[in-house]
XYZ file of C-alpha atoms in Angstrom:
424
model
C -18.891 9.681 17.462
C -22.557 10.722 17.596
C -25.336 9.173 15.534
C -25.464 12.221 13.267
C -21.722 11.989 12.670
C -22.026 8.319 11.755
C -24.869 9.073 9.341
C -22.912 11.892 7.686
C -19.877 9.651 7.423
C -21.960 6.917 5.811
C -23.359 9.450 3.357
C -19.816 10.603 2.556
C -20.403 14.208 3.556
C -16.840 14.554 4.889
C -15.156 12.148 2.483
C -12.597 13.481 0.013
C -12.955 10.501 -2.321
C -14.701 11.242 -5.579
C -16.328 8.495 -7.575
C -15.060 8.453 -11.169
C -17.680 10.018 -13.397
C -18.398 7.919 -16.511
C -19.190 9.274 -19.920
C -22.677 8.942 -21.348
C -22.727 5.503 -22.882
C -24.968 2.869 -24.389
C -26.231 1.708 -21.007
C -27.557 5.193 -20.215
C -29.476 5.307 -23.492
C -30.840 1.803 -22.920
C -32.051 2.624 -19.388
C -33.692 5.856 -20.590
C -35.300 4.196 -23.612
C -36.606 1.215 -21.649
C -38.036 3.497 -18.930
C -39.807 5.621 -21.549
C -41.290 2.596 -23.359
C -42.457 0.986 -20.135
C -44.089 4.211 -18.900
C -45.687 4.831 -22.316
C -47.116 1.319 -22.381
C -48.590 1.839 -18.917
C -50.185 5.137 -19.947
C -51.658 3.524 -23.079
C -53.019 0.676 -20.964
C -54.689 3.165 -18.609
C -56.168 5.081 -21.543
C -57.637 1.807 -22.800
C -59.977 1.248 -19.840
C -60.114 4.602 -17.996
C -62.404 7.383 -19.105
C -61.295 10.579 -20.831
C -58.652 12.644 -19.065
C -58.092 16.361 -18.798
C -54.838 16.309 -20.811
C -54.134 15.494 -24.427
C -52.098 12.567 -25.667
C -49.272 14.769 -26.888
C -48.956 16.367 -23.437
C -48.670 12.940 -21.857
C -46.035 11.746 -24.298
C -44.128 15.017 -24.045
C -43.979 14.513 -20.284
C -42.709 10.950 -20.688
C -40.163 11.923 -23.372
C -38.633 14.768 -21.335
C -38.354 12.487 -18.311
C -36.599 9.839 -20.379
C -34.187 12.363 -21.883
C -33.250 13.651 -18.436
C -32.541 10.089 -17.340
C -29.760 9.830 -19.916
C -27.615 12.217 -17.846
C -28.197 10.506 -14.474
C -24.566 9.314 -14.088
C -22.716 12.084 -15.889
C -24.508 14.947 -14.129
C -26.144 13.202 -11.154
C -27.087 16.182 -8.959
C -28.518 18.264 -11.808
C -30.478 15.263 -13.099
C -31.778 14.437 -9.608
C -33.093 17.974 -9.067
C -34.478 18.239 -12.607
C -36.388 14.959 -12.324
C -37.683 15.985 -8.888
C -39.122 19.178 -10.373
C -40.405 17.177 -13.335
C -42.265 14.913 -10.907
C -43.965 17.866 -9.181
C -45.005 19.370 -12.535
C -46.306 16.058 -13.899
C -48.364 15.297 -10.787
C -49.844 18.810 -10.822
C -50.685 19.314 -14.504
C -50.475 15.838 -16.072
C -51.790 13.596 -13.284
C -52.535 10.734 -15.685
C -48.743 10.403 -16.073
C -47.549 11.741 -12.720
C -49.534 9.245 -10.629
C -48.664 6.215 -12.737
C -46.328 3.711 -11.112
C -43.972 3.288 -14.066
C -43.470 7.029 -14.477
C -42.653 7.457 -10.794
C -39.795 4.990 -11.232
C -38.012 7.588 -13.385
C -37.683 10.221 -10.598
C -36.835 7.279 -8.325
C -33.881 6.421 -10.588
C -32.908 10.094 -10.689
C -32.719 10.332 -6.896
C -30.947 6.976 -6.651
C -28.351 8.010 -9.248
C -27.836 11.398 -7.617
C -26.921 9.825 -4.272
C -24.941 7.047 -5.928
C -22.818 9.010 -8.419
C -22.562 12.518 -6.975
C -18.960 13.533 -6.351
C -19.913 16.569 -4.266
C -21.529 14.694 -1.388
C -22.615 17.739 0.608
C -24.259 19.273 -2.454
C -26.084 16.003 -3.162
C -27.297 15.789 0.434
C -28.545 19.386 0.381
C -30.308 18.761 -2.951
C -32.028 15.666 -1.533
C -33.151 17.599 1.551
C -34.425 20.390 -0.711
C -36.458 17.883 -2.722
C -37.926 16.406 0.459
C -38.961 19.834 1.721
C -40.333 20.697 -1.710
C -42.385 17.500 -1.669
C -43.887 18.427 1.712
C -44.726 21.958 0.545
C -46.159 20.660 -2.739
C -48.324 18.111 -0.935
C -49.564 20.751 1.495
C -50.399 23.150 -1.333
C -52.156 20.480 -3.364
C -54.443 19.399 -0.583
C -54.985 22.946 0.615
C -56.462 23.774 -2.775
C -58.305 20.487 -2.975
C -56.464 19.503 -6.180
C -55.455 16.133 -4.745
C -59.076 15.216 -4.212
C -60.139 15.964 -7.771
C -62.013 13.048 -9.177
C -62.613 11.712 -5.713
C -66.210 10.464 -5.529
C -67.604 11.460 -2.177
C -70.496 9.041 -2.621
C -68.051 6.147 -2.741
C -66.365 7.227 0.487
C -67.816 4.872 3.070
C -65.962 6.376 6.033
C -65.224 2.922 7.409
C -61.527 3.764 8.142
C -59.987 5.612 11.035
C -59.748 8.857 9.075
C -61.942 11.075 7.050
C -61.695 10.689 3.271
C -59.531 13.808 2.845
C -57.174 12.950 5.697
C -56.932 9.350 4.543
C -56.022 10.436 1.037
C -53.328 12.764 2.399
C -51.813 10.065 4.615
C -51.908 7.471 1.850
C -50.192 9.762 -0.667
C -47.588 10.905 1.865
C -46.642 7.366 2.918
C -46.345 6.075 -0.633
C -44.177 8.965 -1.773
C -42.060 8.859 1.400
C -41.328 5.187 0.769
C -40.310 6.027 -2.788
C -38.118 8.890 -1.661
C -36.276 7.225 1.219
C -35.853 3.945 -0.633
C -34.173 5.721 -3.540
C -32.132 7.901 -1.153
C -30.836 5.010 0.973
C -30.218 2.681 -1.954
C -28.216 5.385 -3.754
C -26.121 6.161 -0.671
C -25.542 2.436 -0.172
C -24.363 2.065 -3.774
C -21.939 4.957 -3.268
C -20.553 3.269 -0.128
C -20.040 0.029 -2.008
C -18.185 1.877 -4.755
C -16.091 3.630 -2.085
C -15.188 0.343 -0.424
C -14.338 -1.230 -3.763
C -12.086 1.713 -4.599
C -10.392 1.354 -1.203
C -9.766 -2.347 -1.841
C -8.335 -1.579 -5.286
C -6.105 1.124 -3.796
C -4.914 -1.233 -1.069
C -4.140 -3.870 -3.683
C -2.158 -1.292 -5.658
C -0.209 -0.229 -2.567
C 0.473 -3.852 -1.628
C 1.673 -4.514 -5.176
C 4.005 -1.501 -5.041
C 5.288 -2.528 -1.622
C 5.851 -6.077 -2.844
C 7.817 -4.750 -5.788
C 9.825 -2.482 -3.475
C 10.524 -5.420 -1.157
C 11.578 -7.553 -4.094
C 13.916 -4.817 -5.323
C 15.223 -4.400 -1.785
C 15.833 -8.135 -1.477
C 17.751 -8.168 -4.757
C 19.735 -5.142 -3.621
C 20.463 -6.785 -0.270
C 21.667 -9.939 -2.024
C 23.891 -7.897 -4.306
C 25.281 -6.037 -1.310
C 25.901 -9.274 0.577
C 27.595 -10.762 -2.471
C 29.772 -7.664 -2.833
C 30.735 -7.822 0.846
C 31.594 -11.507 0.728
C 33.573 -11.194 -2.480
C 35.466 -8.199 -1.169
C 36.284 -9.854 2.147
C 37.381 -13.148 0.618
C 39.245 -11.858 -2.426
C 40.790 -8.780 -0.859
C 42.101 -10.704 2.139
C 43.777 -13.449 0.172
C 45.130 -11.095 -2.482
C 46.630 -8.947 0.271
C 48.209 -11.928 1.988
C 49.499 -13.287 -1.309
C 50.999 -9.917 -2.262
C 52.717 -9.435 1.087
C 54.097 -12.965 1.216
C 55.265 -12.786 -2.400
C 57.032 -9.506 -1.655
C 58.691 -11.021 1.387
C 59.782 -14.057 -0.639
C 61.331 -11.826 -3.301
C 63.358 -9.933 -0.704
C 64.485 -13.090 1.124
C 65.136 -15.216 -1.932
C 68.888 -14.440 -2.095
C 69.547 -13.883 1.613
C 67.438 -16.548 3.316
C 66.108 -19.201 0.950
C 64.386 -21.088 3.778
C 62.313 -18.065 4.817
C 61.617 -17.330 1.167
C 60.360 -20.879 0.704
C 58.164 -20.474 3.786
C 56.712 -17.266 2.364
C 56.036 -18.955 -0.980
C 54.379 -21.828 0.862
C 52.120 -19.277 2.545
C 51.330 -17.839 -0.878
C 50.380 -21.281 -2.117
C 48.266 -21.995 0.962
C 46.536 -18.629 0.762
C 45.753 -19.155 -2.928
C 44.243 -22.553 -2.249
C 42.277 -21.170 0.669
C 40.968 -18.351 -1.541
C 39.819 -20.817 -4.181
C 38.144 -22.974 -1.524
C 36.322 -20.031 0.045
C 35.241 -18.786 -3.365
C 33.764 -22.200 -4.104
C 31.990 -22.215 -0.741
C 30.639 -18.748 -1.403
C 29.342 -19.639 -4.859
C 27.846 -22.822 -3.479
C 26.007 -20.837 -0.826
C 24.642 -18.411 -3.411
C 23.410 -21.256 -5.614
C 21.995 -23.393 -2.816
C 18.284 -23.537 -2.009
C 18.969 -23.854 1.715
C 21.458 -22.622 4.293
C 23.389 -25.889 4.689
C 26.501 -24.596 2.942
C 29.393 -23.977 5.270
C 30.187 -20.403 6.318
C 33.240 -19.386 8.351
C 32.675 -18.293 11.938
C 34.735 -17.368 15.002
C 35.864 -20.983 15.291
C 37.917 -20.379 12.124
C 39.805 -17.408 13.563
C 42.913 -19.501 14.420
C 43.316 -20.611 10.786
C 42.715 -17.007 9.660
C 45.445 -15.796 11.998
C 47.818 -18.477 10.727
C 47.193 -17.481 7.127
C 48.040 -13.850 7.858
C 51.086 -14.554 10.006
C 54.335 -14.576 8.054
C 57.915 -13.344 8.064
C 58.041 -10.033 9.897
C 54.380 -10.041 10.866
C 52.884 -11.784 13.898
C 49.255 -11.926 14.958
C 48.203 -12.714 18.504
C 44.733 -14.208 19.077
C 43.028 -14.182 22.461
C 39.564 -15.593 23.207
C 37.818 -14.543 26.423
C 34.632 -16.423 27.313
C 32.382 -16.159 30.357
C 31.632 -19.867 29.970
C 33.539 -22.646 28.195
C 32.444 -23.062 24.582
C 30.494 -19.769 24.501
C 32.217 -18.707 21.265
C 31.253 -21.944 19.534
C 27.589 -21.385 20.400
C 27.346 -17.974 18.783
C 24.549 -17.575 16.197
C 25.843 -18.114 12.667
C 25.145 -14.518 11.478
C 27.051 -13.095 14.446
C 29.938 -15.522 14.082
C 30.214 -14.874 10.338
C 30.071 -11.118 10.888
C 32.850 -11.165 13.508
C 34.988 -13.402 11.299
C 34.612 -11.115 8.259
C 35.349 -8.006 10.339
C 38.532 -9.625 11.657
C 39.496 -10.758 8.164
C 39.019 -7.298 6.650
C 40.786 -5.565 9.553
C 43.860 -7.809 9.299
C 43.944 -7.339 5.519
C 43.912 -3.565 5.996
C 46.769 -3.801 8.496
C 48.908 -5.785 6.033
C 48.145 -3.513 3.068
C 47.935 -0.025 4.546
C 50.084 -0.028 7.698
C 53.733 -0.206 8.792
C 52.758 -2.511 11.671
C 54.832 -5.634 12.293
C 52.004 -7.372 14.087
C 48.417 -7.209 15.256
C 46.348 -8.362 18.198
C 42.894 -9.959 17.935
C 40.727 -10.264 21.060
C 37.369 -12.068 20.966
C 35.121 -11.552 23.991
C 31.897 -13.500 24.435
C 29.458 -13.329 27.350
C 25.774 -14.082 27.828
C 24.517 -10.855 26.205
C 27.002 -9.886 23.515
C 30.042 -10.830 21.463
C 32.896 -8.478 20.694
C 35.950 -8.601 18.498
C 38.804 -6.083 18.698
C 41.661 -5.817 16.226
C 44.547 -3.466 17.070
C 48.009 -2.782 15.631
C 50.950 -0.528 16.428
C 51.777 0.799 12.958
C 51.328 3.979 10.992
C 49.472 4.477 7.717
C 51.524 3.869 4.583
C 51.603 6.515 1.898
C 49.972 5.963 -1.506
C 48.008 2.935 -0.278
C 44.554 4.402 0.117
C 41.979 1.784 -0.788
C 38.461 1.996 -2.141
C 36.918 2.290 1.350
C 34.584 -0.553 0.409
C 36.094 -2.691 3.148
C 35.306 -0.286 5.966
C 31.902 0.433 4.439
C 31.212 -3.294 4.423
C 32.191 -3.529 8.095
C 29.753 -0.767 9.004
C 26.951 -2.368 6.985
C 27.500 -5.754 8.624
C 27.435 -4.245 12.103
C 24.348 -2.119 11.396
C 22.484 -5.067 9.915
C 22.806 -6.954 13.219
C 22.120 -3.944 15.429
C 25.659 -3.780 16.774
C 28.092 -1.010 17.711
C 31.328 -0.129 15.939
C 34.396 1.833 17.021
C 36.944 2.305 14.263
C 39.823 4.755 14.048
C 43.383 5.653 15.157
C 44.428 5.057 18.759
C 45.834 7.799 20.952
C 49.002 5.806 21.727
C 49.567 4.898 18.073
C 48.231 2.301 15.748
C 44.668 1.586 14.664
C 41.741 -0.127 16.318
C 38.571 -1.798 15.040
C 36.124 -2.956 17.706
C 32.673 -4.367 16.930
C 30.098 -5.367 19.535
C 27.150 -7.581 18.599
C 24.066 -8.175 20.775
C 23.030 -11.807 21.174
C 19.344 -11.151 21.877
């Protein structure tokens, strides 16, 4: 980025941001009124000890009043006011020099230029107007001294010639330097004020965006908790209800033919009910706890899960394959819980929606990933379509941990659910 580009960027020439334009308020009237009174007091003070001037009192006060009125619009219409006060300055210095060359009056065009660069929304237009005023000042100064108007009242007898320049050249240089300082000070201070307002607006906008993002994150966290609660409730309740229903149905059928098997099925119903109540209590305790110390099932609980599902006419085979002894026990808790819930939901679906008489669960753990595979040899039962929340929950659990999921019918019959979880 070149120096010119940096300057234009600082001036806001290429910036799309527009500073909010305020309405004319009490502060504008106060600034205009105070500027008029201060300039009028200065003019009256000069008239008290300086000889007669070439302009009347009413001309002087008319000049001051029009300048003050223009100053009222410095924030509402900054560019127009800046140009108008610049022209007012040229006119006052040319035809009402008693006012135009007074210090307090010159502060009014100074405020006009400052406000134009500070409040202008069209930055390019403001920059072009400021450049036009600068060029106009140079032309006006050249014209004034070319005609000798700037040296009116200059007493040649008092010119000692002790400086480096002749009286005329010295007067030109002195006037040019003073007015240049006025001009560039107002210009730079106004542009600096605009930059400060721009930075403040950027900070406010960032704070607003951060607030919105924080609210979105909070809503997302609540939604995630609700989703996790729904998944846990579905997995716990649906599994035990399915087991209870199947075992109760088996007990009803065996009650007259084989009382011992019926009693075993009812015992499984009782055990499954107690297990459901225990897991519900654990789940509620986890949701209410302030820490993560509450117990959560993991792959180490797969044997008890398999036992709870196994019953009359339905066998489940569990196989654990590890690349090192105890690898399954060292799985991270989120991975272990996810694999346990996937197995639980898959076995519940087999019992509720399949003609299978058994299922096979294989857990594979190595140094880079953990995998669970649940297969059966049955066919789908008619009129048993579920809510699909179970399979949706499986997909969400796998996606949350960046895993891979294969789920669907097998070519040689039956159904397969296989989930792979990375350990990195």
